[in-house]
Every structure is written in C-alpha cells, then in structure tokens.
PDB file of C-alpha atoms and ligand atoms in Angstrom:
ATOM      1  CA  MET A   1     126.459  88.856  50.765  1.00 94.00           C
ATOM      2  CA  LYS A   2     129.750  90.468  51.064  1.00 97.00           C
ATOM      3  CA  ARG A   3     131.388  92.227  48.114  1.00 97.00           C
ATOM      4  CA  VAL A   4     134.889  91.311  47.452  1.00 98.00           C
ATOM      5  CA  VAL A   5     137.537  93.213  45.477  1.00 98.00           C
ATOM      6  CA  ILE A   6     140.672  91.124  44.613  1.00 98.00           C
ATOM      7  CA  LEU A   7     144.000  92.767  43.784  1.00 98.00           C
ATOM      8  CA  ILE A   8     146.474  90.800  41.585  1.00 98.00           C
ATOM      9  CA  SER A   9     149.721  91.367  39.793  1.00 97.00           C
ATOM     10  CA  GLY A  10     150.356  88.096  37.910  1.00 95.00           C
ATOM     11  CA  GLY A  11     148.887  84.690  37.161  1.00 93.00           C
ATOM     12  CA  GLY A  12     146.181  85.007  39.868  1.00 94.00           C
ATOM     13  CA  SER A  13     145.932  81.300  40.742  1.00 97.00           C
ATOM     14  CA  ASN A  14     144.796  82.343  44.326  1.00 98.00           C
ATOM     15  CA  MET A  15     142.345  84.796  42.667  1.00 98.00           C
ATOM     16  CA  GLU A  16     140.990  81.985  40.570  1.00 98.00           C
ATOM     17  CA  ALA A  17     140.656  79.619  43.585  1.00 98.00           C
ATOM     18  CA  LEU A  18     138.657  82.501  45.445  1.00 98.00           C
ATOM     19  CA  ILE A  19     136.505  83.110  42.416  1.00 98.00           C
ATOM     20  CA  GLN A  20     135.670  79.394  41.946  1.00 98.00           C
ATOM     21  CA  SER A  21     134.669  79.199  45.547  1.00 98.00           C
ATOM     22  CA  MET A  22     132.338  82.147  45.722  1.00 98.00           C
ATOM     23  CA  ASN A  23     129.150  80.625  44.643  1.00 97.00           C
ATOM     24  CA  GLY A  24     126.075  78.935  46.144  1.00 97.00           C
ATOM     25  CA  ASP A  25     125.749  79.507  49.909  1.00 96.00           C
ATOM     26  CA  TYR A  26     129.281  81.095  50.078  1.00 97.00           C
ATOM     27  CA  PRO A  27     128.737  84.479  51.874  1.00 97.00           C
ATOM     28  CA  ALA A  28     130.779  86.553  49.392  1.00 98.00           C
ATOM     29  CA  ARG A  29     130.981  87.296  45.691  1.00 98.00           C
ATOM     30  CA  PRO A  30     133.730  88.819  43.633  1.00 98.00           C
ATOM     31  CA  VAL A  31     132.743  92.124  42.331  1.00 98.00           C
ATOM     32  CA  LEU A  32     136.128  93.326  40.683  1.00 98.00           C
ATOM     33  CA  VAL A  33     139.527  91.960  39.973  1.00 98.00           C
ATOM     34  CA  LEU A  34     142.098  94.776  39.637  1.00 98.00           C
ATOM     35  CA  SER A  35     145.663  94.447  38.581  1.00 98.00           C
ATOM     36  CA  ASN A  36     148.610  96.862  38.585  1.00 98.00           C
ATOM     37  CA  GLU A  37     150.103  94.914  35.712  1.00 97.00           C
ATOM     38  CA  PRO A  38     148.264  95.526  32.375  1.00 97.00           C
ATOM     39  CA  HIS A  39     149.219  92.006  30.996  1.00 97.00           C
ATOM     40  CA  ALA A  40     148.661  90.014  34.266  1.00 97.00           C
ATOM     41  CA  GLY A  41     147.384  86.478  33.295  1.00 97.00           C
ATOM     42  CA  GLY A  42     144.756  86.705  36.041  1.00 97.00           C
ATOM     43  CA  LEU A  43     142.868  89.389  34.165  1.00 98.00           C
ATOM     44  CA  LYS A  44     141.941  86.890  31.440  1.00 97.00           C
ATOM     45  CA  LYS A  45     140.897  84.256  34.060  1.00 97.00           C
ATOM     46  CA  ALA A  46     138.778  86.748  35.699  1.00 98.00           C
ATOM     47  CA  GLU A  47     137.150  87.891  32.407  1.00 97.00           C
ATOM     48  CA  ALA A  48     136.424  84.146  31.554  1.00 97.00           C
ATOM     49  CA  ALA A  49     134.736  83.890  35.002  1.00 97.00           C
ATOM     50  CA  GLY A  50     132.698  86.835  34.086  1.00 97.00           C
ATOM     51  CA  VAL A  51     134.164  89.114  36.913  1.00 98.00           C
ATOM     52  CA  PRO A  52     134.645  92.796  35.955  1.00 98.00           C
ATOM     53  CA  THR A  53     138.347  93.723  35.754  1.00 98.00           C
ATOM     54  CA  ALA A  54     140.337  96.922  35.936  1.00 98.00           C
ATOM     55  CA  VAL A  55     144.064  97.813  35.511  1.00 98.00           C
ATOM     56  CA  VAL A  56     145.791 100.685  37.279  1.00 98.00           C
ATOM     57  CA  ASN A  57     149.388 100.587  35.834  1.00 98.00           C
ATOM     58  CA  HIS A  58     151.721 101.916  38.536  1.00 96.00           C
ATOM     59  CA  ARG A  59     154.151 103.084  35.930  1.00 97.00           C
ATOM     60  CA  GLU A  60     151.658 105.562  34.685  1.00 97.00           C
ATOM     61  CA  TYR A  61     151.687 107.539  37.943  1.00 97.00           C
ATOM     62  CA  PRO A  62     154.408 110.024  39.169  1.00 96.00           C
ATOM     63  CA  ASP A  63     154.518 108.543  42.765  1.00 95.00           C
ATOM     64  CA  ARG A  64     152.903 105.924  45.089  1.00 94.00           C
ATOM     65  CA  PRO A  65     150.184 108.271  46.490  1.00 93.00           C
ATOM     66  CA  ALA A  66     148.937 109.140  42.911  1.00 96.00           C
ATOM     67  CA  PHE A  67     148.854 105.481  42.054  1.00 97.00           C
ATOM     68  CA  GLU A  68     146.948 104.497  45.286  1.00 97.00           C
ATOM     69  CA  ALA A  69     144.530 107.459  44.780  1.00 97.00           C
ATOM     70  CA  GLU A  70     143.487 105.964  41.443  1.00 97.00           C
ATOM     71  CA  LEU A  71     143.452 102.423  42.926  1.00 97.00           C
ATOM     72  CA  LEU A  72     141.131 103.711  45.642  1.00 96.00           C
ATOM     73  CA  SER A  73     138.774 105.459  43.251  1.00 97.00           C
ATOM     74  CA  GLN A  74     138.436 102.311  41.064  1.00 97.00           C
ATOM     75  CA  MET A  75     137.974 100.109  44.060  1.00 97.00           C
ATOM     76  CA  GLU A  76     135.415 102.292  45.854  1.00 96.00           C
ATOM     77  CA  ALA A  77     133.309 102.448  42.809  1.00 97.00           C
ATOM     78  CA  PHE A  78     132.489  98.725  43.463  1.00 97.00           C
ATOM     79  CA  ARG A  79     131.639  99.235  47.145  1.00 97.00           C
ATOM     80  CA  PRO A  80     133.710  96.497  48.558  1.00 97.00           C
ATOM     81  CA  ASP A  81     133.257  95.028  51.927  1.00 97.00           C
ATOM     82  CA  ILE A  82     136.440  93.081  51.818  1.00 97.00           C
ATOM     83  CA  ILE A  83     139.699  93.393  49.749  1.00 98.00           C
ATOM     84  CA  CYS A  84     141.832  90.347  49.071  1.00 98.00           C
ATOM     85  CA  LEU A  85     145.393  90.794  47.970  1.00 98.00           C
ATOM     86  CA  ALA A  86     146.237  87.726  45.872  1.00 98.00           C
ATOM     87  CA  GLY A  87     149.751  87.766  44.446  1.00 96.00           C
ATOM     88  CA  PHE A  88     149.610  91.576  44.501  1.00 96.00           C
ATOM     89  CA  MET A  89     153.160  92.772  44.356  1.00 94.00           C
ATOM     90  CA  ARG A  90     153.021  96.384  45.167  1.00 93.00           C
ATOM     91  CA  VAL A  91     153.819  97.586  48.688  1.00 90.00           C
ATOM     92  CA  LEU A  92     150.930  99.722  49.982  1.00 93.00           C
ATOM     93  CA  THR A  93     151.514 102.780  51.933  1.00 94.00           C
ATOM     94  CA  PRO A  94     150.339 102.992  55.522  1.00 94.00           C
ATOM     95  CA  ASP A  95     147.708 105.580  54.707  1.00 94.00           C
ATOM     96  CA  PHE A  96     146.082 103.240  52.015  1.00 95.00           C
ATOM     97  CA  VAL A  97     146.320 100.294  54.432  1.00 95.00           C
ATOM     98  CA  ARG A  98     144.772 102.259  57.256  1.00 94.00           C
ATOM     99  CA  ARG A  99     141.705 102.997  55.049  1.00 93.00           C
ATOM    100  CA  TRP A 100     140.976  99.296  54.604  1.00 94.00           C
ATOM    101  CA  GLU A 101     142.401  98.023  57.955  1.00 91.00           C
ATOM    102  CA  GLY A 102     140.364  95.226  59.337  1.00 95.00           C
ATOM    103  CA  ARG A 103     138.771  94.467  55.894  1.00 96.00           C
ATOM    104  CA  MET A 104     141.981  93.713  53.717  1.00 97.00           C
ATOM    105  CA  LEU A 105     143.471  90.166  53.583  1.00 98.00           C
ATOM    106  CA  ASN A 106     146.642  88.790  52.115  1.00 98.00           C
ATOM    107  CA  ILE A 107     148.053  85.310  51.525  1.00 98.00           C
ATOM    108  CA  HIS A 108     151.673  84.822  52.156  1.00 98.00           C
ATOM    109  CA  PRO A 109     153.726  81.673  51.163  1.00 98.00           C
ATOM    110  CA  SER A 110     155.412  80.935  54.594  1.00 98.00           C
ATOM    111  CA  LEU A 111     154.235  80.194  58.119  1.00 98.00           C
ATOM    112  CA  LEU A 112     154.427  83.854  59.388  1.00 98.00           C
ATOM    113  CA  PRO A 113     156.115  85.245  61.451  1.00 97.00           C
ATOM    114  CA  LYS A 114     158.708  83.178  59.792  1.00 98.00           C
ATOM    115  CA  TYR A 115     160.061  84.578  56.450  1.00 98.00           C
ATOM    116  CA  PRO A 116     158.073  87.791  55.817  1.00 97.00           C
ATOM    117  CA  GLY A 117     159.081  89.327  52.441  1.00 94.00           C
ATOM    118  CA  LEU A 118     160.190  87.480  49.361  1.00 95.00           C
ATOM    119  CA  ARG A 119     161.812  84.255  48.341  1.00 97.00           C
ATOM    120  CA  THR A 120     160.238  82.368  51.380  1.00 98.00           C
ATOM    121  CA  HIS A 121     160.859  78.908  49.803  1.00 98.00           C
ATOM    122  CA  ALA A 122     164.521  79.276  49.208  1.00 98.00           C
ATOM    123  CA  ARG A 123     164.875  80.537  52.809  1.00 98.00           C
ATOM    124  CA  ALA A 124     162.964  77.775  54.368  1.00 98.00           C
ATOM    125  CA  ILE A 125     165.171  75.268  52.183  1.00 98.00           C
ATOM    126  CA  ALA A 126     168.290  77.053  53.179  1.00 97.00           C
ATOM    127  CA  ALA A 127     167.419  76.976  56.898  1.00 98.00           C
ATOM    128  CA  GLY A 128     166.962  73.219  56.633  1.00 97.00           C
ATOM    129  CA  ASP A 129     163.200  73.528  57.762  1.00 98.00           C
ATOM    130  CA  THR A 130     161.332  70.339  57.729  1.00 98.00           C
ATOM    131  CA  MET A 131     157.926  72.221  57.542  1.00 98.00           C
ATOM    132  CA  SER A 132     156.669  75.202  55.750  1.00 98.00           C
ATOM    133  CA  GLY A 133     153.259  76.534  54.533  1.00 98.00           C
ATOM    134  CA  CYS A 134     151.172  79.547  53.910  1.00 98.00           C
ATOM    135  CA  THR A 135     149.420  82.258  55.984  1.00 98.00           C
ATOM    136  CA  VAL A 136     146.281  84.441  55.525  1.00 98.00           C
ATOM    137  CA  HIS A 137     146.524  87.538  57.570  1.00 98.00           C
ATOM    138  CA  LEU A 138     144.978  90.908  57.993  1.00 97.00           C
ATOM    139  CA  VAL A 139     146.905  93.616  56.177  1.00 97.00           C
ATOM    140  CA  THR A 140     148.524  96.268  58.406  1.00 95.00           C
ATOM    141  CA  ALA A 141     151.216  98.931  57.874  1.00 91.00           C
ATOM    142  CA  ASP A 142     153.843  96.381  58.792  1.00 88.00           C
ATOM    143  CA  LEU A 143     154.673  94.324  55.868  1.00 88.00           C
ATOM    144  CA  ASP A 144     153.389  90.673  56.359  1.00 91.00           C
ATOM    145  CA  ALA A 145     152.921  91.104  59.986  1.00 92.00           C
ATOM    146  CA  GLY A 146     149.128  91.597  60.494  1.00 94.00           C
ATOM    147  CA  PRO A 147     147.030  89.381  62.676  1.00 96.00           C
ATOM    148  CA  ILE A 148     146.915  85.817  61.393  1.00 97.00           C
ATOM    149  CA  LEU A 149     143.666  84.472  60.335  1.00 97.00           C
ATOM    150  CA  GLY A 150     144.626  81.046  59.270  1.00 98.00           C
ATOM    151  CA  GLN A 151     147.674  78.796  58.267  1.00 98.00           C
ATOM    152  CA  ALA A 152     148.267  75.620  56.496  1.00 98.00           C
ATOM    153  CA  LYS A 153     151.282  73.488  56.803  1.00 98.00           C
ATOM    154  CA  VAL A 154     153.241  71.413  54.314  1.00 98.00           C
ATOM    155  CA  PRO A 155     156.399  69.129  54.908  1.00 98.00           C
ATOM    156  CA  VAL A 156     159.719  70.215  53.361  1.00 98.00           C
ATOM    157  CA  PHE A 157     161.665  67.165  51.825  1.00 98.00           C
ATOM    158  CA  PRO A 158     165.507  67.014  51.614  1.00 95.00           C
ATOM    159  CA  ASN A 159     165.446  67.069  47.804  1.00 96.00           C
ATOM    160  CA  ASP A 160     163.012  69.913  47.608  1.00 98.00           C
ATOM    161  CA  THR A 161     163.726  72.751  45.205  1.00 98.00           C
ATOM    162  CA  GLU A 162     162.312  76.226  45.519  1.00 98.00           C
ATOM    163  CA  ALA A 163     159.854  75.193  42.665  1.00 98.00           C
ATOM    164  CA  SER A 164     158.811  71.854  44.211  1.00 98.00           C
ATOM    165  CA  LEU A 165     158.148  73.490  47.560  1.00 98.00           C
ATOM    166  CA  ALA A 166     156.370  76.510  45.960  1.00 98.00           C
ATOM    167  CA  GLN A 167     153.957  74.142  44.139  1.00 98.00           C
ATOM    168  CA  ARG A 168     153.280  72.158  47.391  1.00 98.00           C
ATOM    169  CA  VAL A 169     152.564  75.341  49.221  1.00 98.00           C
ATOM    170  CA  LEU A 170     150.540  77.002  46.386  1.00 98.00           C
ATOM    171  CA  ALA A 171     148.191  73.860  46.362  1.00 98.00           C
ATOM    172  CA  GLU A 172     147.589  74.648  50.147  1.00 98.00           C
ATOM    173  CA  GLU A 173     147.025  78.362  49.455  1.00 98.00           C
ATOM    174  CA  HIS A 174     144.133  77.577  47.048  1.00 98.00           C
ATOM    175  CA  ARG A 175     142.444  75.653  49.829  1.00 98.00           C
ATOM    176  CA  LEU A 176     143.282  78.012  52.642  1.00 98.00           C
ATOM    177  CA  TYR A 177     142.391  81.305  51.127  1.00 98.00           C
ATOM    178  CA  PRO A 178     138.678  80.488  50.343  1.00 98.00           C
ATOM    179  CA  SER A 179     138.390  78.750  53.561  1.00 98.00           C
ATOM    180  CA  VAL A 180     139.524  81.723  55.626  1.00 97.00           C
ATOM    181  CA  LEU A 181     137.538  84.243  53.458  1.00 98.00           C
ATOM    182  CA  ARG A 182     134.407  82.174  54.114  1.00 97.00           C
ATOM    183  CA  ARG A 183     134.857  82.462  57.818  1.00 96.00           C
ATOM    184  CA  PHE A 184     135.862  86.155  57.552  1.00 97.00           C
ATOM    185  CA  ALA A 185     132.788  87.018  55.425  1.00 97.00           C
ATOM    186  CA  THR A 186     130.548  85.182  57.807  1.00 95.00           C
ATOM    187  CA  ASP A 187     131.708  86.401  61.139  1.00 84.00           C
ATOM    188  CA  GLY A 188     133.868  89.307  60.377  1.00 69.00           C
ATOM    189  CA  ASN A 189     137.164  88.272  61.849  1.00 56.00           C
ATOM    190  CA  GLY A 190     137.942  84.870  60.653  1.00 45.00           C
ATOM    191  CA  LEU A 191     139.872  84.166  63.877  1.00 44.00           C
TER     192      LEU A 191
HETATM  193  C1  LIG B   1     152.034  82.946  45.730  1.00 88.44           C
HETATM  194  O1  LIG B   1     153.159  82.325  46.261  1.00 88.44           O
HETATM  195  C2  LIG B   1     151.185  83.708  46.870  1.00 88.44           C
HETATM  196  O2  LIG B   1     151.494  83.122  48.145  1.00 88.44           O
HETATM  197  C3  LIG B   1     151.996  85.031  46.790  1.00 88.44           C
HETATM  198  O3  LIG B   1     152.127  85.394  45.470  1.00 88.44           O
HETATM  199  C4  LIG B   1     152.348  84.081  44.610  1.00 88.44           C
HETATM  200  C5  LIG B   1     151.611  83.938  43.338  1.00 88.44           C
HETATM  201  O4  LIG B   1     150.305  83.942  43.680  1.00 88.44           O
HETATM  202  N1  LIG B   1     151.031  86.010  47.432  1.00 88.44           N
HETATM  203  P1  LIG B   1     149.085  83.862  42.612  1.00 88.44           P
HETATM  204  O5  LIG B   1     149.389  82.557  41.813  1.00 88.44           O
HETATM  205  O6  LIG B   1     149.259  85.118  41.523  1.00 88.44           O
HETATM  206  O7  LIG B   1     147.838  83.992  43.271  1.00 88.44           O
END
C-alpha cells in the first residue's frame, strides 16, 4: 500500500478527488495533506476526510531553501512513497525536485507540452483551439515539462469563457488524477 502526501495551496478539489478514490482495493492511501497557505480551503476538506494536515507558510521563511527544508522535514515524517502536487502554487527548486524525482506527480490544466505555466484556458481560447484538457506528469526541474503519465481531452466551444473551459477541464482532472495515480502506485511508472 503506497503512502501518498498531497501538496495544496487552495481549494484542493483534485486533492478531494484523490482522497475519495483512495479506499478499498486502491493501492495507495493519503497520509498527509500539506499546504503552504494557512487558510487553504482544502485543509478543511482533508480534516473532514480524517486525513492529517500540516501548514508550512512560505511567508514565514527567509528564502526558498529554508521553506523547502521545513516542507521536506514535515513530509519525510510521514514516510511518503509518492508526492502528489494538486493545485500547489509554489515553484520548487531543482534540489527539492531531484530529491523526489520519479515519485512526484503534478496535474496541469492543459494538454502539455502546450501551455505550460499559468492562464492555460485563456491561452487555449485566444489561440482558437477546438480541444484542450489536462495532463498528469512526473515533476522535473523544468516547470510543467516532465514525462507525461496521462492526459484527458475536452472540446473547446466557440462561446467558451475561461471559467466555462476551466470547469469542463477540472471535471476531467478529477477523473484523470485518481486513475493515473492508481496505475502509478501499482506498477511504479503509470506509463
Ligand atoms: C486546477 O486547474 C489544477 O489543474 C491546477 O490548479 C487548479 C486548482 O486545482 N493544478 P485544485 O482545485 O486546487 O485541485
């Protein structure tokens, strides 16, 4: 049974989908939900689900390495096998990423390699794309550029707004992430 630590910054809808999937014969269980934001809505959802939570507020540290040292210490205490970034909005240093390389997953709201970074839905609409979606990938030092473990596609409609497309993609994220994590926790690469 793989031990999963989930990192969040906000509402944690992907974290919620992951936690709700990890039961029965699912080969992984959440052992900690950790947020850099003390008031992240996802913390209450994790507590309601009985998952231990922790906060490491990045504003309380003089620099990124000091923040990540505390992050590391709190995470390692739970002996994770897999780390899932789920709406985690801090860019991690290459040193931190290297420590978890091959065991840290992220979900990104575009069909990578298209639209790494932010405002993916606005960019897809502005480009006149007729299709978009989401990607689960291994985290590497290059932002949103690690090996792709799974993708899900959605149509983009002419009258779509950033909000309507985000909502359509998010629904797919909540299906994709648990499915990829199940494969990854079973055979270690999810490829
Ligand atoms: C989602 O668009 C997700 O793809 C990205 O962060 C956004 C919020 O995710 N990683 P969540 O609702 O906090 O899980």
